[in-house]
mmCIF file of C-alpha atoms and ligand atoms in Angstrom:
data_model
loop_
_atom_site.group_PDB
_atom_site.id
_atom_site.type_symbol
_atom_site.label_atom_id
_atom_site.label_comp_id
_atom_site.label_asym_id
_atom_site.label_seq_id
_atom_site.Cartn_x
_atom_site.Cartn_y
_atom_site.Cartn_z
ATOM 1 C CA UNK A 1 -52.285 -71.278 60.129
ATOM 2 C CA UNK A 2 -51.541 -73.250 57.124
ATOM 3 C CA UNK A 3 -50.416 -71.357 54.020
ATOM 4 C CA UNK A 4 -51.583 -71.296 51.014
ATOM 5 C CA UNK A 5 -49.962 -72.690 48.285
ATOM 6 C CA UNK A 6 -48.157 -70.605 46.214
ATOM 7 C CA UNK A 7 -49.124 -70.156 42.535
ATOM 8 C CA UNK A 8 -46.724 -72.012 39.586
ATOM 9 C CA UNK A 9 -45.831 -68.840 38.511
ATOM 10 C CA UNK A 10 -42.501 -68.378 36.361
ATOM 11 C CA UNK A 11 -39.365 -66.572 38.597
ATOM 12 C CA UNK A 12 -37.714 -63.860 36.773
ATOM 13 C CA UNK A 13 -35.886 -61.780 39.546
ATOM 14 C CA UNK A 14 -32.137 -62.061 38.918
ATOM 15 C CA UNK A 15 -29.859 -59.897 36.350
ATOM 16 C CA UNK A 16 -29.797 -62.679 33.564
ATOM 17 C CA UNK A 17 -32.524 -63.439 33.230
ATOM 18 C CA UNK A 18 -35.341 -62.960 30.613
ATOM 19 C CA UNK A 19 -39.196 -63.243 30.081
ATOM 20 C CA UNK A 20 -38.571 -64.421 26.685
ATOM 21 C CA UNK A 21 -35.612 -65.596 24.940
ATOM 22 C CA UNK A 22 -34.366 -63.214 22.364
ATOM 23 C CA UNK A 23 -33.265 -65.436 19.580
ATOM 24 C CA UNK A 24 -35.453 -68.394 18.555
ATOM 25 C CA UNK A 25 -35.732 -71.815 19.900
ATOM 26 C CA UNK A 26 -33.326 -73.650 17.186
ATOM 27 C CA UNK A 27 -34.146 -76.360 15.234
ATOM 28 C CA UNK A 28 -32.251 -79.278 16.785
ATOM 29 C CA UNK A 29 -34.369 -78.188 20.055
ATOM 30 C CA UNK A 30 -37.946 -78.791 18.170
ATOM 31 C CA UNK A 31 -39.542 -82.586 17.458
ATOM 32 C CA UNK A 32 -38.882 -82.361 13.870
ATOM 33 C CA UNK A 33 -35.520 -84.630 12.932
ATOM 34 C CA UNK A 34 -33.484 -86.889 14.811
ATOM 35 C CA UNK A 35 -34.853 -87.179 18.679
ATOM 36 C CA UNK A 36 -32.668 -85.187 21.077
ATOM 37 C CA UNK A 37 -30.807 -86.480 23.901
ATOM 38 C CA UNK A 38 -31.121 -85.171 27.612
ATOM 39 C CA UNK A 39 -28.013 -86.142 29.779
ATOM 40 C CA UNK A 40 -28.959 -86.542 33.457
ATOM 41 C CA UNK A 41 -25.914 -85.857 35.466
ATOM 42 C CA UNK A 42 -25.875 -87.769 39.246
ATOM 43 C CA UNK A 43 -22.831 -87.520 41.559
ATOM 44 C CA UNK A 44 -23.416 -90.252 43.653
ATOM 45 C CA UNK A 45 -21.294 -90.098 47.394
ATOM 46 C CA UNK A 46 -22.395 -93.082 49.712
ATOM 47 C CA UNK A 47 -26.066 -93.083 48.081
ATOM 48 C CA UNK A 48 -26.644 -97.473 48.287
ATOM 49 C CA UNK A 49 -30.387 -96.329 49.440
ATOM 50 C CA UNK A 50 -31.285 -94.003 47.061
ATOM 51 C CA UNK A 51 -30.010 -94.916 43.500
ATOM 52 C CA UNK A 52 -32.836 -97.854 42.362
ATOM 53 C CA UNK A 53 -35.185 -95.148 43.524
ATOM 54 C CA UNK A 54 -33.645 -92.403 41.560
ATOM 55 C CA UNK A 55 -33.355 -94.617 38.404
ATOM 56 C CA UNK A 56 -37.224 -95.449 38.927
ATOM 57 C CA UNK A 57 -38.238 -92.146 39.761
ATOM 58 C CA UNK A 58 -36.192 -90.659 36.668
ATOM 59 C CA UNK A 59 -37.859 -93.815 34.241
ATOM 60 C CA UNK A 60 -41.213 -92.974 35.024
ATOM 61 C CA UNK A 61 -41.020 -89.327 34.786
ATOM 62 C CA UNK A 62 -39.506 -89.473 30.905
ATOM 63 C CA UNK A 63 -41.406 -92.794 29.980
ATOM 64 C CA UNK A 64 -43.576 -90.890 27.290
ATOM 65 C CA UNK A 65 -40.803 -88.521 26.322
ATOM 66 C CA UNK A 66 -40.256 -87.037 23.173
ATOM 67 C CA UNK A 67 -36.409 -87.178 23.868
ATOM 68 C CA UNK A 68 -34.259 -89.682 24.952
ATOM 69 C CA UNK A 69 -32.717 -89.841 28.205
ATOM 70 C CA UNK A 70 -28.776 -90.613 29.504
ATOM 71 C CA UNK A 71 -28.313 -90.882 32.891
ATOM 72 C CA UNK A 72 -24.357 -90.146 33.497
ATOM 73 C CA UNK A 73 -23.648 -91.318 37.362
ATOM 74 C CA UNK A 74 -20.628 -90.435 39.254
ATOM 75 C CA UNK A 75 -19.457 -92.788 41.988
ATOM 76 C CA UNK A 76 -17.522 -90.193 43.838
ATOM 77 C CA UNK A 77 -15.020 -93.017 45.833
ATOM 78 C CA UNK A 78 -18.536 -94.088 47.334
ATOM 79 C CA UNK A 79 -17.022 -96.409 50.682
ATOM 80 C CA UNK A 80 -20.792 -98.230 51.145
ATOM 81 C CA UNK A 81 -21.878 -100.736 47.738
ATOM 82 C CA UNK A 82 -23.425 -97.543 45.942
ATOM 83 C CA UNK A 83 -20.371 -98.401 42.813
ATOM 84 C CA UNK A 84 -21.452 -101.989 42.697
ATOM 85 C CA UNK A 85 -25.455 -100.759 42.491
ATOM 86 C CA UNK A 86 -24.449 -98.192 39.819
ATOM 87 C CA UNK A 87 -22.527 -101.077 38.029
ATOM 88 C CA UNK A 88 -25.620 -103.553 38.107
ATOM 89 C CA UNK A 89 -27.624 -100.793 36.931
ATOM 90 C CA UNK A 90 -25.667 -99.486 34.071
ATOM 91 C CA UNK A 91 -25.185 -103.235 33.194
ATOM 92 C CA UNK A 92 -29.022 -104.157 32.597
ATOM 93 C CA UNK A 93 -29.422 -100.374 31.198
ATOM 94 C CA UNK A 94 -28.249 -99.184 27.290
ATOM 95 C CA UNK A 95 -28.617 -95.751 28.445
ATOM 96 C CA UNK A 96 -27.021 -95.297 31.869
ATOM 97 C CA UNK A 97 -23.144 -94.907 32.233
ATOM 98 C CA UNK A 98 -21.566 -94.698 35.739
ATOM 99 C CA UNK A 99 -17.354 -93.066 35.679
ATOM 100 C CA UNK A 100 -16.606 -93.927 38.857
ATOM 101 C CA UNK A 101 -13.709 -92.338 40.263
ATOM 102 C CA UNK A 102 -10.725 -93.235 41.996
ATOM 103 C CA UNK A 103 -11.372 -91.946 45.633
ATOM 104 C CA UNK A 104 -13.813 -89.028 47.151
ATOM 105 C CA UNK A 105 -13.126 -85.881 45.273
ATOM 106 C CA UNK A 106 -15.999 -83.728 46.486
ATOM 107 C CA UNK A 107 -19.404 -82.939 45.021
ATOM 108 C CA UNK A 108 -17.821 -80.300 42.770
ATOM 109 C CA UNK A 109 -15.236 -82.036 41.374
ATOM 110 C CA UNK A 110 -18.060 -85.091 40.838
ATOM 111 C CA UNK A 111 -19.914 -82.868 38.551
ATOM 112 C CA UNK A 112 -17.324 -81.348 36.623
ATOM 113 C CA UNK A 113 -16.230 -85.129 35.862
ATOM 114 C CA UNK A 114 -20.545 -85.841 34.651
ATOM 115 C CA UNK A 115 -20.648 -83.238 32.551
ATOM 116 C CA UNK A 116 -17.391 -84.294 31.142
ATOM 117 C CA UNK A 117 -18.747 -87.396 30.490
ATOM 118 C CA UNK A 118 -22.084 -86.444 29.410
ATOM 119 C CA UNK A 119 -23.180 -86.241 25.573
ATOM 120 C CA UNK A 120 -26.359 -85.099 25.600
ATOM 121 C CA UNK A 121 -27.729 -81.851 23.409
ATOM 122 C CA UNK A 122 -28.651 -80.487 27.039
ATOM 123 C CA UNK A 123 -27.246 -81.686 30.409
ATOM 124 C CA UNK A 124 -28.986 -81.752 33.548
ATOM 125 C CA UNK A 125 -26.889 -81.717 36.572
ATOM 126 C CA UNK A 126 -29.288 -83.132 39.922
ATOM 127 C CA UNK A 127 -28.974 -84.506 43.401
ATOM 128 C CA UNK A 128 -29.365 -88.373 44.083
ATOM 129 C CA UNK A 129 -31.715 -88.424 46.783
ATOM 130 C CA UNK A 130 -34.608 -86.922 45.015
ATOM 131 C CA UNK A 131 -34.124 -83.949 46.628
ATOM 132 C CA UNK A 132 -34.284 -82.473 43.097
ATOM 133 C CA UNK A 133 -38.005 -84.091 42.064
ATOM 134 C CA UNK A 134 -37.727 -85.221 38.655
ATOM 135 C CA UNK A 135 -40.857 -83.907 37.645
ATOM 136 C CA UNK A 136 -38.950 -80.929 37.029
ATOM 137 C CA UNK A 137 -36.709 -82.585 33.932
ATOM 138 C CA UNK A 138 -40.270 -81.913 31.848
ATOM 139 C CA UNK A 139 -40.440 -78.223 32.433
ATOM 140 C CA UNK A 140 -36.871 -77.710 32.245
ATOM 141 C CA UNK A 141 -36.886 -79.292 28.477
ATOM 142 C CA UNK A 142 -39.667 -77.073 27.561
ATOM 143 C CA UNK A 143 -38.082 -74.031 28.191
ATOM 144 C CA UNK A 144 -34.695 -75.041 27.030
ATOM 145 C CA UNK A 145 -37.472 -75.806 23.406
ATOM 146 C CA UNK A 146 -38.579 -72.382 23.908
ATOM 147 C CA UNK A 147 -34.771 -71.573 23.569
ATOM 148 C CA UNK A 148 -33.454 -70.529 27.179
ATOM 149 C CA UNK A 149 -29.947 -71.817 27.524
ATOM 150 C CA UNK A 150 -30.315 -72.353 30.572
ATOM 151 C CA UNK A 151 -32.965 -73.250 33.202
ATOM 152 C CA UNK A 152 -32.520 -73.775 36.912
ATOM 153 C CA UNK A 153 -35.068 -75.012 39.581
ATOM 154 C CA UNK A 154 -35.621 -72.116 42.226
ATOM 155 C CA UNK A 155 -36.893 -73.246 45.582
ATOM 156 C CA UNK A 156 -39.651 -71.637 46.775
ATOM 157 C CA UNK A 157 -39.381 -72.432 50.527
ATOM 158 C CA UNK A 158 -36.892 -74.064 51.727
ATOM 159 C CA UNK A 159 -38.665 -75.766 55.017
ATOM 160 C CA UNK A 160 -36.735 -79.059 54.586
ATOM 161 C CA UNK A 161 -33.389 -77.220 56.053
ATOM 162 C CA UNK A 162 -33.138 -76.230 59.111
ATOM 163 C CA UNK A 163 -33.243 -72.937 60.440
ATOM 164 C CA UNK A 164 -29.677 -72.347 61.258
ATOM 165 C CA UNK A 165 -28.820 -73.877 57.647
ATOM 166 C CA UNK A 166 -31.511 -71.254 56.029
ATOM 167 C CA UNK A 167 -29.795 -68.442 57.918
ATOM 168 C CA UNK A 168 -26.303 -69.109 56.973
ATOM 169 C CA UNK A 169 -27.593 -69.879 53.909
ATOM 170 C CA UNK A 170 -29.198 -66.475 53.077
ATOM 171 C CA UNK A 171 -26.267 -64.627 54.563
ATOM 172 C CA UNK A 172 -23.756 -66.198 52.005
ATOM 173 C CA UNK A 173 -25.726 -65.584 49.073
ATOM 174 C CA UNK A 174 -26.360 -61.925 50.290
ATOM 175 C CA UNK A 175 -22.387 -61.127 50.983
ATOM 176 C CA UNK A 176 -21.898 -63.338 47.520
ATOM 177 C CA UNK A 177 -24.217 -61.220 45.655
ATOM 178 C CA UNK A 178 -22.648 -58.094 47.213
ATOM 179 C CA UNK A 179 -19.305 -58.548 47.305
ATOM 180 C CA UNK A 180 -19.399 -60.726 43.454
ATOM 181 C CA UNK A 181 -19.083 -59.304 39.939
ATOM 182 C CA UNK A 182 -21.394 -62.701 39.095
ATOM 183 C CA UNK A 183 -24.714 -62.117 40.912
ATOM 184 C CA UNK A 184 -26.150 -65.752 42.024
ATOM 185 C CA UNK A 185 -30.029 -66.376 42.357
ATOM 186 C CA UNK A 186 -30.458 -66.930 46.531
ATOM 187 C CA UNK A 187 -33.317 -69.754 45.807
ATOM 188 C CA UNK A 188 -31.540 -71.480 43.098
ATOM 189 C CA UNK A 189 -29.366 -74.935 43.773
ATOM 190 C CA UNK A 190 -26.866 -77.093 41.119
ATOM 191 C CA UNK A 191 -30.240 -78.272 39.782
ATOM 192 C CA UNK A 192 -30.678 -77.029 36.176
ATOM 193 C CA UNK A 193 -30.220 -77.818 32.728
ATOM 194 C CA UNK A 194 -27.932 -76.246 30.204
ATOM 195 C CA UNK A 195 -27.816 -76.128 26.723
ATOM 196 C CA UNK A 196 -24.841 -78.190 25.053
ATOM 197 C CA UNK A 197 -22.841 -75.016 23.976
ATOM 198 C CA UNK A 198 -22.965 -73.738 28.016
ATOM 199 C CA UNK A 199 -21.448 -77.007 29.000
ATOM 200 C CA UNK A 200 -18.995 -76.612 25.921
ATOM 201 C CA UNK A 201 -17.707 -73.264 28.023
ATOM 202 C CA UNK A 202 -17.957 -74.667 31.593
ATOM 203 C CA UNK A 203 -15.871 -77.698 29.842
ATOM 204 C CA UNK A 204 -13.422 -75.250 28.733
ATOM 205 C CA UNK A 205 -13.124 -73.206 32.348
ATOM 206 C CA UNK A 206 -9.702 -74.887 33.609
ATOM 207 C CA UNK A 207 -9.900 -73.847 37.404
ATOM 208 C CA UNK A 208 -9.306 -76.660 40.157
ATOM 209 C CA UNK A 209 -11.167 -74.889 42.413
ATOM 210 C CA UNK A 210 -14.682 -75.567 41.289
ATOM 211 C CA UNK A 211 -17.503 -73.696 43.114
ATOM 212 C CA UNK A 212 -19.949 -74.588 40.407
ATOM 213 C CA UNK A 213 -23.127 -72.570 41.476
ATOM 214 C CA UNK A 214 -20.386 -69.207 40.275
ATOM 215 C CA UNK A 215 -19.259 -70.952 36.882
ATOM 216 C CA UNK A 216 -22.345 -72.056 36.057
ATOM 217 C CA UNK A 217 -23.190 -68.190 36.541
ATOM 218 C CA UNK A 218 -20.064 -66.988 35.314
ATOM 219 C CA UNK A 219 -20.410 -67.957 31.457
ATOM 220 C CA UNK A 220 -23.856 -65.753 31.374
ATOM 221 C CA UNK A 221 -26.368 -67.021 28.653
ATOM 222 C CA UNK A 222 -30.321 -67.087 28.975
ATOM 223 C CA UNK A 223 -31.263 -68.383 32.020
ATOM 224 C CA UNK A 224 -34.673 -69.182 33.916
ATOM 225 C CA UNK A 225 -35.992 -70.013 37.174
ATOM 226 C CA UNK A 226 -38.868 -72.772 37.676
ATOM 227 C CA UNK A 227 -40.432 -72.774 41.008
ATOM 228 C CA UNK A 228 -40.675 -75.564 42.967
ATOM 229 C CA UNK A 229 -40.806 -77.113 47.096
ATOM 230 C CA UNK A 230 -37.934 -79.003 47.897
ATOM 231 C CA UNK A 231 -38.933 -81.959 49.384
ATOM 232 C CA UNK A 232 -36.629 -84.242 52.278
ATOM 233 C CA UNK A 233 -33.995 -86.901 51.389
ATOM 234 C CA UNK A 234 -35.728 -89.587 49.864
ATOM 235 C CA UNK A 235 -33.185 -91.940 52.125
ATOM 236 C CA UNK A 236 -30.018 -91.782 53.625
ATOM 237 C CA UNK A 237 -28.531 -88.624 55.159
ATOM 238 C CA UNK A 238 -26.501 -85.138 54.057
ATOM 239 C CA UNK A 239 -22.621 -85.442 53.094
ATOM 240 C CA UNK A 240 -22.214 -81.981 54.285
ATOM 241 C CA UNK A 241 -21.880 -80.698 57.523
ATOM 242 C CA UNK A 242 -21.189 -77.028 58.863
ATOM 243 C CA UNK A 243 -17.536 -77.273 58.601
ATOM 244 C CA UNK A 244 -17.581 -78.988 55.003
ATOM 245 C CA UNK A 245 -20.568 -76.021 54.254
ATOM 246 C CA UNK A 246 -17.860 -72.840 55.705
ATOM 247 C CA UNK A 247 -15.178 -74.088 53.120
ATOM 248 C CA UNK A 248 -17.443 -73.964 50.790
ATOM 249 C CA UNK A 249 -18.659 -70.837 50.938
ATOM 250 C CA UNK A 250 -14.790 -69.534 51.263
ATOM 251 C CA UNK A 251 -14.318 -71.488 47.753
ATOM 252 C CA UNK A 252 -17.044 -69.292 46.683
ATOM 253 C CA UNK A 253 -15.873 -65.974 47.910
ATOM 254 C CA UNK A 254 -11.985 -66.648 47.162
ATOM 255 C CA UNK A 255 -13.143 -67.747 43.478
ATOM 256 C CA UNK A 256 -15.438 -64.639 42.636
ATOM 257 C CA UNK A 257 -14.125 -61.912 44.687
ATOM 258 C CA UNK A 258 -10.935 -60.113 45.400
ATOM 259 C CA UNK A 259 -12.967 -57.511 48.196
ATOM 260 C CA UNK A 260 -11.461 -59.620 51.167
ATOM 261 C CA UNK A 261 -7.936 -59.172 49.847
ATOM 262 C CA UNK A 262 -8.417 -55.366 49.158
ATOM 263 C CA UNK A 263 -10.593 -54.502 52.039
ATOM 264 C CA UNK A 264 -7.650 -54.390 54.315
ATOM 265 C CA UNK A 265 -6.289 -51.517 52.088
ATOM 266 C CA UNK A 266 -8.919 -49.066 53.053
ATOM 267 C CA UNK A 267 -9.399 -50.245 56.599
ATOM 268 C CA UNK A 268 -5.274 -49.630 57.178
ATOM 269 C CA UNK A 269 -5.929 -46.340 55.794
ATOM 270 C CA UNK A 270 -8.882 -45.728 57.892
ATOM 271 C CA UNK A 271 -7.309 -46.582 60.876
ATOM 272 C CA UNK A 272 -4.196 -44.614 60.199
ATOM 273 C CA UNK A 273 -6.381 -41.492 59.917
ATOM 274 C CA UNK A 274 -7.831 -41.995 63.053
ATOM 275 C CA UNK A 275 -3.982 -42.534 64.089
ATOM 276 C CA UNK A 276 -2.778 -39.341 63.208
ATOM 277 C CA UNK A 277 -5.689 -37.390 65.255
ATOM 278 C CA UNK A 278 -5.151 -39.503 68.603
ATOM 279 C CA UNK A 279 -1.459 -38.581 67.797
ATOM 280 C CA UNK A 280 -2.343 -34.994 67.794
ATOM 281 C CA UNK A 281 -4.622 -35.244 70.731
ATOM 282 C CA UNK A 282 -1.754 -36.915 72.735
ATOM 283 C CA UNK A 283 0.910 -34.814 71.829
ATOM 284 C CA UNK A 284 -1.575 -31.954 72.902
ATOM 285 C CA UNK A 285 -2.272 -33.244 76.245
ATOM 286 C CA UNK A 286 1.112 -33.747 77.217
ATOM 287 C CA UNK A 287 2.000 -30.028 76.229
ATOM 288 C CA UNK A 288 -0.929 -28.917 77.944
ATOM 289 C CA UNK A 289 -0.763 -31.065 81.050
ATOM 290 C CA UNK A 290 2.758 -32.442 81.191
ATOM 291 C CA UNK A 291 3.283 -36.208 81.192
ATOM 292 C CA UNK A 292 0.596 -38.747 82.313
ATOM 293 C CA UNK A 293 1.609 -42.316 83.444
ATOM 294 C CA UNK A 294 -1.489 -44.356 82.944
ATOM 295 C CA UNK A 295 -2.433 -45.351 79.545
ATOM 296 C CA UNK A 296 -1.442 -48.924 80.110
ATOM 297 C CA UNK A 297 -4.963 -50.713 79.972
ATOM 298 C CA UNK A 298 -5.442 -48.621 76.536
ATOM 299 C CA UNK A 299 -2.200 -49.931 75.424
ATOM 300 C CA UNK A 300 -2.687 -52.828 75.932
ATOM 301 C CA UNK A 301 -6.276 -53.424 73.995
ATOM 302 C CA UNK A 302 -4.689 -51.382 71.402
ATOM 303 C CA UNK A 303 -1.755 -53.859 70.753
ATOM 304 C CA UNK A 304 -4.693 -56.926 71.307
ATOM 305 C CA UNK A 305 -6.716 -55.260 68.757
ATOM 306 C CA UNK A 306 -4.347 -54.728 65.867
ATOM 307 C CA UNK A 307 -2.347 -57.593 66.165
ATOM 308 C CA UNK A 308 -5.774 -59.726 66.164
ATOM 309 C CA UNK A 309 -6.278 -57.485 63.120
ATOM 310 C CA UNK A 310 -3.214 -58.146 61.153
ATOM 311 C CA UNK A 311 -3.653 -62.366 62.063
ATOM 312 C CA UNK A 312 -6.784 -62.308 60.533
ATOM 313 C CA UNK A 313 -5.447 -60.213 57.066
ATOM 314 C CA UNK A 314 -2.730 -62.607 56.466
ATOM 315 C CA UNK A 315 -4.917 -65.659 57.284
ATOM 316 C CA UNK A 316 -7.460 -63.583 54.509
ATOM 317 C CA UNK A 317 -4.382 -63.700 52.456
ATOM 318 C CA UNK A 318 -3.394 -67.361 53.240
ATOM 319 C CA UNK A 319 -6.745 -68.063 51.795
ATOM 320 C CA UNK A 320 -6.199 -66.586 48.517
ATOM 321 C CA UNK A 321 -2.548 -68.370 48.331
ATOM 322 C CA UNK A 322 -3.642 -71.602 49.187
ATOM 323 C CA UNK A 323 -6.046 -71.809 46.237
ATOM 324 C CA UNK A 324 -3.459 -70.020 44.014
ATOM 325 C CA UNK A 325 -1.178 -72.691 44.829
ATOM 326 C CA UNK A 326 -3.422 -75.578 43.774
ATOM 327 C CA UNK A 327 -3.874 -73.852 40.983
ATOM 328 C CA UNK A 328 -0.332 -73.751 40.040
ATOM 329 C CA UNK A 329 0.272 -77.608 40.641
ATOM 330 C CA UNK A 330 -1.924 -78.064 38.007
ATOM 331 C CA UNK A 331 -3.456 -81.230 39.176
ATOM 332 C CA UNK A 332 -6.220 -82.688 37.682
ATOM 333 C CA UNK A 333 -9.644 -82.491 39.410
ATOM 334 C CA UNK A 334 -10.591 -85.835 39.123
ATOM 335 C CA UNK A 335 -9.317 -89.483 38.225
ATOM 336 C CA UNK A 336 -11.649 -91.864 36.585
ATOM 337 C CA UNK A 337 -10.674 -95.314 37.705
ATOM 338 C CA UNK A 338 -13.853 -97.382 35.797
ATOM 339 C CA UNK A 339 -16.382 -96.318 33.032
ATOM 340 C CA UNK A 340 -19.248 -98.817 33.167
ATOM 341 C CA UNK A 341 -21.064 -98.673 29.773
ATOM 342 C CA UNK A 342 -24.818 -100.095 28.898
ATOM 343 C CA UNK A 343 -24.949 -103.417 27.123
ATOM 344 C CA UNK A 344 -25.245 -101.677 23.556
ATOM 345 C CA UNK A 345 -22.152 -99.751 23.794
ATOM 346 C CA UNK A 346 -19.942 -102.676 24.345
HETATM 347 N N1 LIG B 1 -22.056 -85.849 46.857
HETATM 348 C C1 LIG B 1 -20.916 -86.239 46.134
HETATM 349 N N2 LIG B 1 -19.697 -86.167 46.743
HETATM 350 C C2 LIG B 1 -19.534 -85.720 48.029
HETATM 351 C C3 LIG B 1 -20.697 -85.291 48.732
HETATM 352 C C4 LIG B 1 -21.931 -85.366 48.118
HETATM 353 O O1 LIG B 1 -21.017 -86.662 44.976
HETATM 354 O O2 LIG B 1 -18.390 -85.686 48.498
HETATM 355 C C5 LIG B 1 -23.389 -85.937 46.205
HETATM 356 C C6 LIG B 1 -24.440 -86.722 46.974
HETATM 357 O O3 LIG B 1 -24.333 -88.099 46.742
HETATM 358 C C7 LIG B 1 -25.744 -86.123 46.455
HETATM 359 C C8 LIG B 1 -25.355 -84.667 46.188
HETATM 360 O O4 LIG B 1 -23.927 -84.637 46.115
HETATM 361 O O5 LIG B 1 -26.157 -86.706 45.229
HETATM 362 C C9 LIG B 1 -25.866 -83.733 47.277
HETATM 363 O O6 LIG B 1 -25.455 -84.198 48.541
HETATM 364 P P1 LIG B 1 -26.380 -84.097 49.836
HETATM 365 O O7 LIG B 1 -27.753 -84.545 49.517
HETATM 366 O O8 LIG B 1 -25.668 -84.811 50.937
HETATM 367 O O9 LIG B 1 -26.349 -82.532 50.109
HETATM 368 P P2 LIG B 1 -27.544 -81.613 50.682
HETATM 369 O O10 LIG B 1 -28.737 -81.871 49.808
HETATM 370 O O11 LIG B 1 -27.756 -82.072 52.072
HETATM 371 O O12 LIG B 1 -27.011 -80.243 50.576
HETATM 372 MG MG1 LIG B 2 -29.581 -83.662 49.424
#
């Protein structure tokens, strides 16, 4: 049976969010004065097929805009002619920039480097392959009028992933939302727009280890969901497959929680509880009935089952001391190599 659409109504489930914003929309959001400026944020990985639609898709949608529009690509070490696209684009465009960068750095480390680059009153940070409908950008700057900081796209369904993908998907943002000081929305994606003094903060965060869905959490403000169905890849095909997803979702849980490191704690005690009484009940039994030989298949899964235990602790741990260390080398977490400007900024 076919369902029925669902009505356009406005999300408001998670913690930060409001019904209304509490202080008033300020001026520089309203039509009076100088026109604002909306950066559009790509990272661009391998995307040759979908950029000229992207750039047409995002043209048409703000044609009859009250604000003017940057779009801010990042060629993320593309290996196909995606750089030399964004190049010819930015070239025949005064308000499209592409910082390409000096190899593949990840999706993460992509955006960090747009919004870096991005000088718009509000940023909005979106998918390439239209994954992300633009139609979106329209609602998003009416709310951010109305004086949300911040307003995300929430998915409604999410029928163009697969079924193992929506699984794994729900159970990350469940133990994420469980185990997490920062709570984040289960339908919500990078897709959003923030306010210029948001992006001022996430600027300012100086971890290497960027699992942006948390930070983008993490600094708080107003914040609202619009509802939408997220369609297929407009063209080409997904950069991320279950392994790249996994270490993902470990960047996620290393960044925002310390449970996995602590959990141990209480487990060791638990188990040396139970420790104590089989102690007791042993040393019983062998008063009571003298000395018993056998034991040795119970040994054995015993020494199996802790040492299996104590493996997986320290590789917990390794996790945690991996990150730390790339956070000590201090490394940047991107290189531009190239800044292509439009023709009026030269
Ligand atoms: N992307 C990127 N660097 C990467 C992988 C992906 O900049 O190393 C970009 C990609 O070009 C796209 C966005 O991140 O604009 C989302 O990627 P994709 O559509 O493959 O992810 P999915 O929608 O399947 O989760
Ligand atoms: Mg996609």
């Amino acid at each position: 049976m076919a369902r029925a659409p669902a009505p356009r109504k406005e999300m408001l489930a998670t913690v930060t969010e409001h019904s209304k914003p509490t202080k008033m929309a300020i001026a520089a959001r309203s039509d009076n004065g100088a026109p604002v400026l909306i950066s559009v944020v790509a990272p661009c990985y391998n995307e040759s097929e979908t950029v000229d639609l992207f750039v047409d898709a995002i043209e048409k949608i703000v044609a009859d805009a009250d604000f003017e529009t940057e779009i801010v690509f990042v060629d993320d070490g593309s290996r196909d002619d995606t750089r030399a696209r964004l190049s010819r684009l930015a070239e025949s465009r005064d308000n499209i920039r592409v910082i390409a960068l000096s190899r593949n750095f990840g999706k993460e480390a992509a955006l960090t480097a747009g919004v870096d680059h991005a000088r718009g009153d509000a940023v909005i940070v979106m998918d390439v392959d239209l994954q992300d409908p633009p139609e979106l950008i329209l609602d998003f700057v009416r709310k951010w009028r109305d004086g949300f900081d911040i307003v995300y796209a929430a998915r409604e369904d999410r029928q163009s992933d697969t079924a193992a993908k929506r699984a794994t998907a729900s159970w990350f943002y469940r133990l994420f939302n469980k185990i997490s000081a920062i709570k984040i929305p289960e339908n919500a994606g990078d897709y959003r727009l923030m306010d210029r003094r948001v992006v001022e903060h996430i600027k300012a965060l100086p971890e290497r280890t960027r699992f942006m869905k948390g930070l983008f959490a993490w600094v708080g403000f107003q914040s609202i969901g619009v509802p939408y169905v997220r369609p297929l890849r407009a063209a080409g095909e997904t950069k991320f497959n279950f392994w790249k997803l996994w270490n993902f979702a470990i960047d996620g849980f290393t960044s925002f929680s310390t449970a996995p490191l602590r959990v141990w704690t209480y487990f060791g005690a638990l188990v040396a509880a139970m420790s104590i009484l089989y102690a007791m009940v042993i040393i019983l039994q062998t008063l009571i009935f003298g000395i018993d030989v056998p034991g040795y298949a119970s040994l054995l899964v015993f020494i199996l089952f802790f040492g299996s235990i104590q493996m997986i602790s320290v590789g917990i741990l390794g996790e945690y001391i991996a990150r730390l260390f790339a956070e000590v080398k201090q490394r940047p977490i991107y290189i531009v190599d190239d800044i292509v400007d439009g023709p009026k900024t030269h």
